[in-house]
C-alpha atoms as a printed R data frame, in Angstrom:
    type eleno elety resid chain resno       x      y       z
1   ATOM     1    CA   UNK     A     1 113.111 58.059 138.374
2   ATOM     2    CA   UNK     A     2 115.981 59.821 140.448
3   ATOM     3    CA   UNK     A     3 114.006 62.810 140.926
4   ATOM     4    CA   UNK     A     4 111.233 60.509 142.444
5   ATOM     5    CA   UNK     A     5 113.867 59.006 144.784
6   ATOM     6    CA   UNK     A     6 115.053 62.439 146.328
7   ATOM     7    CA   UNK     A     7 111.149 63.354 146.700
8   ATOM     8    CA   UNK     A     8 110.054 60.086 148.294
9   ATOM     9    CA   UNK     A     9 112.675 60.378 151.078
10  ATOM    10    CA   UNK     A    10 111.709 64.023 151.907
11  ATOM    11    CA   UNK     A    11 107.907 62.810 152.124
12  ATOM    12    CA   UNK     A    12 108.707 60.148 154.622
13  ATOM    13    CA   UNK     A    13 110.744 62.971 156.337
14  ATOM    14    CA   UNK     A    14 107.589 64.867 156.509
15  ATOM    15    CA   UNK     A    15 105.788 61.761 157.910
16  ATOM    16    CA   UNK     A    16 108.203 61.202 160.601
17  ATOM    17    CA   UNK     A    17 107.636 64.662 161.561
18  ATOM    18    CA   UNK     A    18 103.956 64.268 161.979
19  ATOM    19    CA   UNK     A    19 104.340 61.016 163.862
20  ATOM    20    CA   UNK     A    20 106.732 62.430 166.513
21  ATOM    21    CA   UNK     A    21 104.881 65.790 166.685
22  ATOM    22    CA   UNK     A    22 108.090 67.862 165.984
23  ATOM    23    CA   UNK     A    23 111.511 66.432 164.888
24  ATOM    24    CA   UNK     A    24 111.945 63.143 163.706
25  ATOM    25    CA   UNK     A    25 113.859 60.472 165.350
26  ATOM    26    CA   UNK     A    26 117.493 61.415 164.007
27  ATOM    27    CA   UNK     A    27 118.816 57.648 163.673
28  ATOM    28    CA   UNK     A    28 115.499 56.598 161.786
29  ATOM    29    CA   UNK     A    29 115.894 59.874 159.628
30  ATOM    30    CA   UNK     A    30 119.574 59.189 158.806
31  ATOM    31    CA   UNK     A    31 118.858 55.515 157.900
32  ATOM    32    CA   UNK     A    32 116.177 56.848 155.468
33  ATOM    33    CA   UNK     A    33 118.537 59.215 153.962
34  ATOM    34    CA   UNK     A    34 121.349 56.677 153.533
35  ATOM    35    CA   UNK     A    35 118.916 54.295 151.835
36  ATOM    36    CA   UNK     A    36 117.780 56.932 149.522
37  ATOM    37    CA   UNK     A    37 121.449 58.026 148.659
38  ATOM    38    CA   UNK     A    38 122.269 54.372 147.918
39  ATOM    39    CA   UNK     A    39 119.282 53.878 145.725
40  ATOM    40    CA   UNK     A    40 120.248 56.876 143.891
41  ATOM    41    CA   UNK     A    41 123.990 55.791 143.513
42  ATOM    42    CA   UNK     A    42 122.300 52.543 142.177
43  ATOM    43    CA   UNK     A    43 120.173 54.621 139.623
44  ATOM    44    CA   UNK     A    44 123.160 56.746 138.525
45  ATOM    45    CA   UNK     A    45 124.991 53.330 138.082
46  ATOM    46    CA   UNK     A    46 122.561 51.452 136.060
47  ATOM    47    CA   UNK     A    47 119.657 53.626 134.802
48  ATOM    48    CA   UNK     A    48 119.085 54.448 131.206
49  ATOM    49    CA   UNK     A    49 118.060 57.903 132.584
50  ATOM    50    CA   UNK     A    50 121.336 58.429 134.348
51  ATOM    51    CA   UNK     A    51 123.108 61.828 133.424
52  ATOM    52    CA   UNK     A    52 126.369 59.770 133.313
53  ATOM    53    CA   UNK     A    53 127.997 58.703 130.087
54  ATOM    54    CA   UNK     A    54 128.947 55.146 129.808
55  ATOM    55    CA   UNK     A    55 132.323 55.813 130.532
56  ATOM    56    CA   UNK     A    56 131.495 57.629 133.816
57  ATOM    57    CA   UNK     A    57 129.102 54.793 134.945
58  ATOM    58    CA   UNK     A    58 132.004 52.255 134.450
59  ATOM    59    CA   UNK     A    59 134.186 54.177 137.244
60  ATOM    60    CA   UNK     A    60 131.554 55.587 139.334
61  ATOM    61    CA   UNK     A    61 131.190 54.488 142.918
62  ATOM    62    CA   UNK     A    62 129.081 57.071 144.917
63  ATOM    63    CA   UNK     A    63 128.133 60.744 144.818
64  ATOM    64    CA   UNK     A    64 129.561 62.784 147.822
65  ATOM    65    CA   UNK     A    65 127.280 64.373 150.529
66  ATOM    66    CA   UNK     A    66 127.384 66.042 153.587
67  ATOM    67    CA   UNK     A    67 125.999 64.083 156.577
68  ATOM    68    CA   UNK     A    68 122.408 64.010 157.248
69  ATOM    69    CA   UNK     A    69 121.764 67.056 159.414
70  ATOM    70    CA   UNK     A    70 118.187 67.573 161.130
71  ATOM    71    CA   UNK     A    71 118.816 71.521 161.799
72  ATOM    72    CA   UNK     A    72 118.630 72.080 158.052
73  ATOM    73    CA   UNK     A    73 115.163 70.255 157.895
74  ATOM    74    CA   UNK     A    74 113.351 73.937 158.134
75  ATOM    75    CA   UNK     A    75 109.653 74.748 158.487
76  ATOM    76    CA   UNK     A    76 109.273 77.769 156.342
77  ATOM    77    CA   UNK     A    77 106.311 80.037 156.183
78  ATOM    78    CA   UNK     A    78 104.670 79.663 152.794
79  ATOM    79    CA   UNK     A    79 102.844 82.646 150.937
80  ATOM    80    CA   UNK     A    80 101.057 81.666 147.471
81  ATOM    81    CA   UNK     A    81 100.767 84.100 144.494
82  ATOM    82    CA   UNK     A    82  97.038 84.276 143.980
83  ATOM    83    CA   UNK     A    83  97.771 84.322 140.243
84  ATOM    84    CA   UNK     A    84 101.234 82.908 139.572
85  ATOM    85    CA   UNK     A    85 103.363 85.062 137.252
86  ATOM    86    CA   UNK     A    86 104.976 83.280 134.201
87  ATOM    87    CA   UNK     A    87 108.473 83.725 134.451
88  ATOM    88    CA   UNK     A    88 111.725 82.743 132.178
89  ATOM    89    CA   UNK     A    89 114.437 80.976 133.897
90  ATOM    90    CA   UNK     A    90 117.512 81.200 131.958
91  ATOM    91    CA   UNK     A    91 119.203 77.720 131.058
92  ATOM    92    CA   UNK     A    92 122.876 76.899 131.239
93  ATOM    93    CA   UNK     A    93 123.177 77.054 127.438
94  ATOM    94    CA   UNK     A    94 121.938 80.624 127.328
95  ATOM    95    CA   UNK     A    95 118.094 79.500 126.428
96  ATOM    96    CA   UNK     A    96 115.092 80.421 128.851
97  ATOM    97    CA   UNK     A    97 112.299 78.216 129.850
98  ATOM    98    CA   UNK     A    98 108.888 79.139 131.288
99  ATOM    99    CA   UNK     A    99 108.059 78.356 134.876
100 ATOM   100    CA   UNK     A   100 105.287 79.671 137.123
101 ATOM   101    CA   UNK     A   101 106.673 81.902 140.150
102 ATOM   102    CA   UNK     A   102 104.266 80.114 142.501
103 ATOM   103    CA   UNK     A   103 105.071 81.626 145.933
104 ATOM   104    CA   UNK     A   104 107.672 82.171 148.386
105 ATOM   105    CA   UNK     A   105 109.099 80.478 151.616
106 ATOM   106    CA   UNK     A   106 110.412 82.438 154.536
107 ATOM   107    CA   UNK     A   107 112.529 80.740 157.144
108 ATOM   108    CA   UNK     A   108 115.705 81.026 159.423
109 ATOM   109    CA   UNK     A   109 119.198 79.374 159.066
110 ATOM   110    CA   UNK     A   110 120.550 79.892 162.546
111 ATOM   111    CA   UNK     A   111 119.454 83.470 163.592
112 ATOM   112    CA   UNK     A   112 119.356 84.545 159.916
113 ATOM   113    CA   UNK     A   113 116.271 85.113 157.981
114 ATOM   114    CA   UNK     A   114 116.055 83.704 154.294
115 ATOM   115    CA   UNK     A   115 113.687 83.465 151.626
116 ATOM   116    CA   UNK     A   116 113.398 81.514 148.660
117 ATOM   117    CA   UNK     A   117 111.007 81.894 145.616
118 ATOM   118    CA   UNK     A   118 108.979 78.510 144.685
119 ATOM   119    CA   UNK     A   119 108.459 77.517 141.162
120 ATOM   120    CA   UNK     A   120 106.242 75.296 139.124
121 ATOM   121    CA   UNK     A   121 107.042 74.254 135.317
122 ATOM   122    CA   UNK     A   122 104.743 76.208 133.244
123 ATOM   123    CA   UNK     A   123 103.456 73.176 131.154
124 ATOM   124    CA   UNK     A   124 101.359 72.113 134.059
125 ATOM   125    CA   UNK     A   125 102.979 68.638 134.178
126 ATOM   126    CA   UNK     A   126 104.874 69.086 137.653
127 ATOM   127    CA   UNK     A   127 103.258 68.311 140.647
128 ATOM   128    CA   UNK     A   128 106.190 69.362 143.027
129 ATOM   129    CA   UNK     A   129 107.523 72.639 143.655
130 ATOM   130    CA   UNK     A   130 110.858 73.422 142.103
131 ATOM   131    CA   UNK     A   131 113.438 75.683 144.138
132 ATOM   132    CA   UNK     A   132 116.980 76.360 142.416
133 ATOM   133    CA   UNK     A   133 119.219 78.030 145.015
134 ATOM   134    CA   UNK     A   134 122.718 78.942 145.320
135 ATOM   135    CA   UNK     A   135 124.435 79.342 148.704
136 ATOM   136    CA   UNK     A   136 128.051 80.102 150.207
137 ATOM   137    CA   UNK     A   137 129.384 76.462 149.747
138 ATOM   138    CA   UNK     A   138 129.141 76.756 145.782
139 ATOM   139    CA   UNK     A   139 132.636 76.719 144.126
140 ATOM   140    CA   UNK     A   140 134.254 75.173 147.196
141 ATOM   141    CA   UNK     A   141 132.374 72.203 148.556
142 ATOM   142    CA   UNK     A   142 129.360 72.112 146.157
143 ATOM   143    CA   UNK     A   143 128.796 72.643 142.414
144 ATOM   144    CA   UNK     A   144 129.393 76.321 141.501
145 ATOM   145    CA   UNK     A   145 126.604 76.620 139.597
146 ATOM   146    CA   UNK     A   146 124.004 75.933 142.670
147 ATOM   147    CA   UNK     A   147 121.948 73.143 143.457
148 ATOM   148    CA   UNK     A   148 117.998 72.408 143.474
149 ATOM   149    CA   UNK     A   149 115.442 71.473 146.159
150 ATOM   150    CA   UNK     A   150 112.042 69.612 145.615
151 ATOM   151    CA   UNK     A   151 109.063 70.002 147.602
152 ATOM   152    CA   UNK     A   152 105.677 68.676 147.710
153 ATOM   153    CA   UNK     A   153 103.043 70.794 146.855
154 ATOM   154    CA   UNK     A   154 101.155 72.229 150.199
155 ATOM   155    CA   UNK     A   155  97.583 71.536 151.005
156 ATOM   156    CA   UNK     A   156  95.502 74.673 149.926
157 ATOM   157    CA   UNK     A   157  94.967 75.771 153.348
158 ATOM   158    CA   UNK     A   158  98.323 75.227 154.611
159 ATOM   159    CA   UNK     A   159 100.978 78.068 155.628
160 ATOM   160    CA   UNK     A   160 103.872 76.146 156.264
161 ATOM   161    CA   UNK     A   161 106.139 74.042 153.968
162 ATOM   162    CA   UNK     A   162 108.853 71.744 155.150
163 ATOM   163    CA   UNK     A   163 112.431 72.376 153.243
164 ATOM   164    CA   UNK     A   164 114.820 69.597 153.758
165 ATOM   165    CA   UNK     A   165 117.997 70.707 152.586
166 ATOM   166    CA   UNK     A   166 119.435 67.295 153.260
167 ATOM   167    CA   UNK     A   167 117.861 66.468 149.813
168 ATOM   168    CA   UNK     A   168 119.641 69.488 147.982
169 ATOM   169    CA   UNK     A   169 120.865 67.881 144.850
170 ATOM   170    CA   UNK     A   170 123.049 68.793 141.848
171 ATOM   171    CA   UNK     A   171 121.820 69.603 138.339
172 ATOM   172    CA   UNK     A   172 122.438 67.272 135.723
173 ATOM   173    CA   UNK     A   173 125.103 70.001 133.989
174 ATOM   174    CA   UNK     A   174 126.952 69.141 137.254
175 ATOM   175    CA   UNK     A   175 127.740 65.736 135.834
176 ATOM   176    CA   UNK     A   176 127.804 66.038 132.062
177 ATOM   177    CA   UNK     A   177 128.138 69.113 129.816
178 ATOM   178    CA   UNK     A   178 125.708 67.913 127.124
179 ATOM   179    CA   UNK     A   179 122.802 68.715 129.588
180 ATOM   180    CA   UNK     A   180 121.255 72.174 129.825
181 ATOM   181    CA   UNK     A   181 119.896 73.078 133.228
182 ATOM   182    CA   UNK     A   182 118.006 76.258 135.068
183 ATOM   183    CA   UNK     A   183 120.177 78.495 136.501
184 ATOM   184    CA   UNK     A   184 119.014 79.713 140.164
185 ATOM   185    CA   UNK     A   185 117.694 83.084 139.550
186 ATOM   186    CA   UNK     A   186 119.349 86.214 141.681
187 ATOM   187    CA   UNK     A   187 116.263 86.047 144.158
188 ATOM   188    CA   UNK     A   188 117.465 82.773 145.269
189 ATOM   189    CA   UNK     A   189 120.956 83.188 146.401
190 ATOM   190    CA   UNK     A   190 121.075 82.594 149.941
191 ATOM   191    CA   UNK     A   191 124.249 84.292 151.757
192 ATOM   192    CA   UNK     A   192 124.951 81.553 154.443
193 ATOM   193    CA   UNK     A   193 126.224 78.031 153.865
194 ATOM   194    CA   UNK     A   194 123.939 75.283 153.286
195 ATOM   195    CA   UNK     A   195 126.129 72.373 154.562
196 ATOM   196    CA   UNK     A   196 123.483 69.623 153.568
197 ATOM   197    CA   UNK     A   197 122.861 67.613 150.614
198 ATOM   198    CA   UNK     A   198 125.080 66.680 147.784
199 ATOM   199    CA   UNK     A   199 128.559 67.857 147.245
200 ATOM   200    CA   UNK     A   200 130.335 68.674 143.980
201 ATOM   201    CA   UNK     A   201 130.666 65.715 141.797
202 ATOM   202    CA   UNK     A   202 134.220 66.507 140.343
203 ATOM   203    CA   UNK     A   203 137.141 67.140 142.158
């Protein structure tokens, strides 16, 4: 439910891109992001699938976010692995889970070239790309263990993918130690700050 909310606003952003031919309207985009964040807050407060304990829910008001920033909605060049390798992503409780290393996205943040590996769950039940990453804000403004990003699977003939870092979100481990979460791999460590998306939950 919560993941679907984040993916929905990302898809709307892509639609706004196509309608306007380049960048979406900033005010319309910001309004959609605010709506999505409000829905996520409500889900965290009320849903049985919320990662928050009942005690946390009773005190919860809102998650903390950076303001929406269109410069961090980036068009990345995507390359697919012809035969995706099965890889193990380390979990926060020292287990490991199987993922498919689906491909790679290359893009720029400012003038600096960046790249991120794109994953799919190996069980075949995931319809969106999973992108765990760390960046230079971790441990200061954002969760020390890194954040996640989801992206819709591109069409078979597409060579670009939109990465909307305003939709970067915390793993459930950031809210509650009872959860086990994938740890972003070394290849997905960005050396630049990504001042977009969700901030740290705890002070």
